[in-house]
Structures are given as C-alpha cells and as structure tokens.
Amino acid sequence: MVQLLASFIGTSNEYALARLELSFRHERMGAAPVIEHLSDASEQTLRAQWGRVEGQLEAAYHFVKHFEMQDSSSIRLDPAFGWLRRSIRELDQYARAVRWVLTVTEREDYSGGRHE
C-alpha cells in the first residue's frame, strides 16, 4: 500500500506541474482542478483524505474530457495538455487500485479478518 500511495503522490506532483504549465500557456481557459496532495503515504491519512481526493480526481478527469471532445480545441495539441491527460489517466489507475485495497481491507475489518 505504501508503494502504491507513493506512486500516486509522485504522479500527483506531475499533474500539478502539467496543470501549471498548461494554465500558464492558456490563461483564458482557466486552470485544471486542483488535486490535493496526500500529506503522507500512511493508511490513516489515506482513510481521512481519500474521498476528497477521489472527487478532485473526477473533476480533473471531466476537465480533460471537455477539451478532448472539442474538435477545434488547439489546447489538445499542446504538449502540456498531453502531459496533463497522461497524468490523469495514471492517477485514475492508481486511484482504482487504492479504492480496491480500501474496499478489501474494510471488508476484512468488518468480517473480523486481519490486514496489515
């Protein structure tokens, strides 16, 4: 779990840089949504912050989809947009894995199982 969260944190840093670069190049479009950084890679932090982070990730995903669906959008051709899109896709994959782990560990906790 710690490695998964560390990967998520690293990719969220990449997203933040891509977000800044894209908003710098295209001031009029508005910035992509912020995705909160997890303060550390602990299970306690994850359980406290994950729901909020998932909501922010969903907003960022919809931001990217909005520009992908516009035929005439020059933003889609910008390398910073490609970087942002790749970061979102990678974050989505990590988020699905994190949600799976949380679900499994919650079931184990509920059924009296043990997890580490």
mmCIF file with all atom_site columns, N, CA and C in Angstrom, residues 6 20-21 27 37 42 47 51 55 61-62 65 75 83 103 111 116:
data_model
loop_
_atom_site.group_PDB
_atom_site.id
_atom_site.type_symbol
_atom_site.label_atom_id
_atom_site.label_alt_id
_atom_site.label_comp_id
_atom_site.label_asym_id
_atom_site.label_entity_id
_atom_site.label_seq_id
_atom_site.pdbx_PDB_ins_code
_atom_site.Cartn_x
_atom_site.Cartn_y
_atom_site.Cartn_z
_atom_site.occupancy
_atom_site.B_iso_or_equiv
_atom_site.pdbx_formal_charge
_atom_site.auth_seq_id
_atom_site.auth_comp_id
_atom_site.auth_asym_id
_atom_site.auth_atom_id
_atom_site.pdbx_PDB_model_num
ATOM 1  N N  . ALA A 1 6   ? 2.821   6.058   -2.660  1.00 0.00 ? 6   ALA A N  1
ATOM 2  C CA . ALA A 1 6   ? 3.989   6.838   -3.083  1.00 0.00 ? 6   ALA A CA 1
ATOM 3  C C  . ALA A 1 6   ? 3.924   7.101   -4.584  1.00 0.00 ? 6   ALA A C  1
ATOM 4  N N  . LEU A 1 20  ? 0.035   23.578  -14.003 1.00 0.00 ? 20  LEU A N  1
ATOM 5  C CA . LEU A 1 20  ? 0.609   24.928  -14.004 1.00 0.00 ? 20  LEU A CA 1
ATOM 6  C C  . LEU A 1 20  ? 1.095   25.333  -15.391 1.00 0.00 ? 20  LEU A C  1
ATOM 7  N N  . GLU A 1 21  ? 1.789   24.428  -16.056 1.00 0.00 ? 21  GLU A N  1
ATOM 8  C CA . GLU A 1 21  ? 2.297   24.738  -17.384 1.00 0.00 ? 21  GLU A CA 1
ATOM 9  C C  . GLU A 1 21  ? 1.158   25.019  -18.363 1.00 0.00 ? 21  GLU A C  1
ATOM 10 N N  . GLU A 1 27  ? -4.022  30.995  -20.514 1.00 0.00 ? 27  GLU A N  1
ATOM 11 C CA . GLU A 1 27  ? -4.600  31.704  -19.376 1.00 0.00 ? 27  GLU A CA 1
ATOM 12 C C  . GLU A 1 27  ? -6.117  31.815  -19.464 1.00 0.00 ? 27  GLU A C  1
ATOM 13 N N  . HIS A 1 37  ? -2.772  17.002  -2.459  1.00 0.00 ? 37  HIS A N  1
ATOM 14 C CA . HIS A 1 37  ? -1.687  16.049  -2.189  1.00 0.00 ? 37  HIS A CA 1
ATOM 15 C C  . HIS A 1 37  ? -1.964  15.341  -0.881  1.00 0.00 ? 37  HIS A C  1
ATOM 16 N N  . SER A 1 42  ? 0.503   7.054   4.584   1.00 0.00 ? 42  SER A N  1
ATOM 17 C CA . SER A 1 42  ? 0.004   6.168   5.637   1.00 0.00 ? 42  SER A CA 1
ATOM 18 C C  . SER A 1 42  ? -1.462  5.815   5.407   1.00 0.00 ? 42  SER A C  1
ATOM 19 N N  . ARG A 1 47  ? -7.307  7.065   4.632   1.00 0.00 ? 47  ARG A N  1
ATOM 20 C CA . ARG A 1 47  ? -8.718  6.947   5.023   1.00 0.00 ? 47  ARG A CA 1
ATOM 21 C C  . ARG A 1 47  ? -9.335  8.314   5.320   1.00 0.00 ? 47  ARG A C  1
ATOM 22 N N  . GLY A 1 51  ? -11.587 10.217  0.093   1.00 0.00 ? 51  GLY A N  1
ATOM 23 C CA . GLY A 1 51  ? -12.853 10.588  -0.546  1.00 0.00 ? 51  GLY A CA 1
ATOM 24 C C  . GLY A 1 51  ? -12.768 11.944  -1.230  1.00 0.00 ? 51  GLY A C  1
ATOM 25 N N  . GLY A 1 55  ? -12.896 12.811  -5.419  1.00 0.00 ? 55  GLY A N  1
ATOM 26 C CA . GLY A 1 55  ? -13.772 13.827  -6.014  1.00 0.00 ? 55  GLY A CA 1
ATOM 27 C C  . GLY A 1 55  ? -12.996 14.817  -6.861  1.00 0.00 ? 55  GLY A C  1
ATOM 28 N N  . TYR A 1 61  ? -10.632 14.771  -14.331 1.00 0.00 ? 61  TYR A N  1
ATOM 29 C CA . TYR A 1 61  ? -10.927 13.875  -15.450 1.00 0.00 ? 61  TYR A CA 1
ATOM 30 C C  . TYR A 1 61  ? -11.956 14.527  -16.384 1.00 0.00 ? 61  TYR A C  1
ATOM 31 N N  . HIS A 1 62  ? -12.993 15.112  -15.816 1.00 0.00 ? 62  HIS A N  1
ATOM 32 C CA . HIS A 1 62  ? -14.025 15.776  -16.628 1.00 0.00 ? 62  HIS A CA 1
ATOM 33 C C  . HIS A 1 62  ? -13.469 17.021  -17.333 1.00 0.00 ? 62  HIS A C  1
ATOM 34 N N  . LYS A 1 65  ? -11.686 15.631  -20.342 1.00 0.00 ? 65  LYS A N  1
ATOM 35 C CA . LYS A 1 65  ? -12.676 15.127  -21.306 1.00 0.00 ? 65  LYS A CA 1
ATOM 36 C C  . LYS A 1 65  ? -13.353 16.265  -22.056 1.00 0.00 ? 65  LYS A C  1
ATOM 37 N N  . ILE A 1 75  ? -5.906  23.500  -27.661 1.00 0.00 ? 75  ILE A N  1
ATOM 38 C CA . ILE A 1 75  ? -5.326  23.061  -26.393 1.00 0.00 ? 75  ILE A CA 1
ATOM 39 C C  . ILE A 1 75  ? -4.954  21.584  -26.460 1.00 0.00 ? 75  ILE A C  1
ATOM 40 N N  . TRP A 1 83  ? 0.556   15.949  -21.379 1.00 0.00 ? 83  TRP A N  1
ATOM 41 C CA . TRP A 1 83  ? 1.165   15.608  -20.092 1.00 0.00 ? 83  TRP A CA 1
ATOM 42 C C  . TRP A 1 83  ? 0.088   15.542  -19.007 1.00 0.00 ? 83  TRP A C  1
ATOM 43 N N  . THR A 1 103 ? -11.498 -1.115  -0.107  1.00 0.00 ? 103 THR A N  1
ATOM 44 C CA . THR A 1 103 ? -12.698 -1.954  -0.039  1.00 0.00 ? 103 THR A CA 1
ATOM 45 C C  . THR A 1 103 ? -12.386 -3.311  0.573   1.00 0.00 ? 103 THR A C  1
ATOM 46 N N  . SER A 1 111 ? -15.532 -8.219  8.725   1.00 0.00 ? 111 SER A N  1
ATOM 47 C CA . SER A 1 111 ? -15.736 -9.655  8.959   1.00 0.00 ? 111 SER A CA 1
ATOM 48 C C  . SER A 1 111 ? -14.814 -10.198 10.058  1.00 0.00 ? 111 SER A C  1
ATOM 49 N N  . GLU A 1 116 ? -2.768  -5.852  7.123   1.00 0.00 ? 116 GLU A N  1
ATOM 50 C CA . GLU A 1 116 ? -1.591  -5.076  7.517   1.00 0.00 ? 116 GLU A CA 1
ATOM 51 C C  . GLU A 1 116 ? -1.286  -4.059  6.471   1.00 0.00 ? 116 GLU A C  1
#
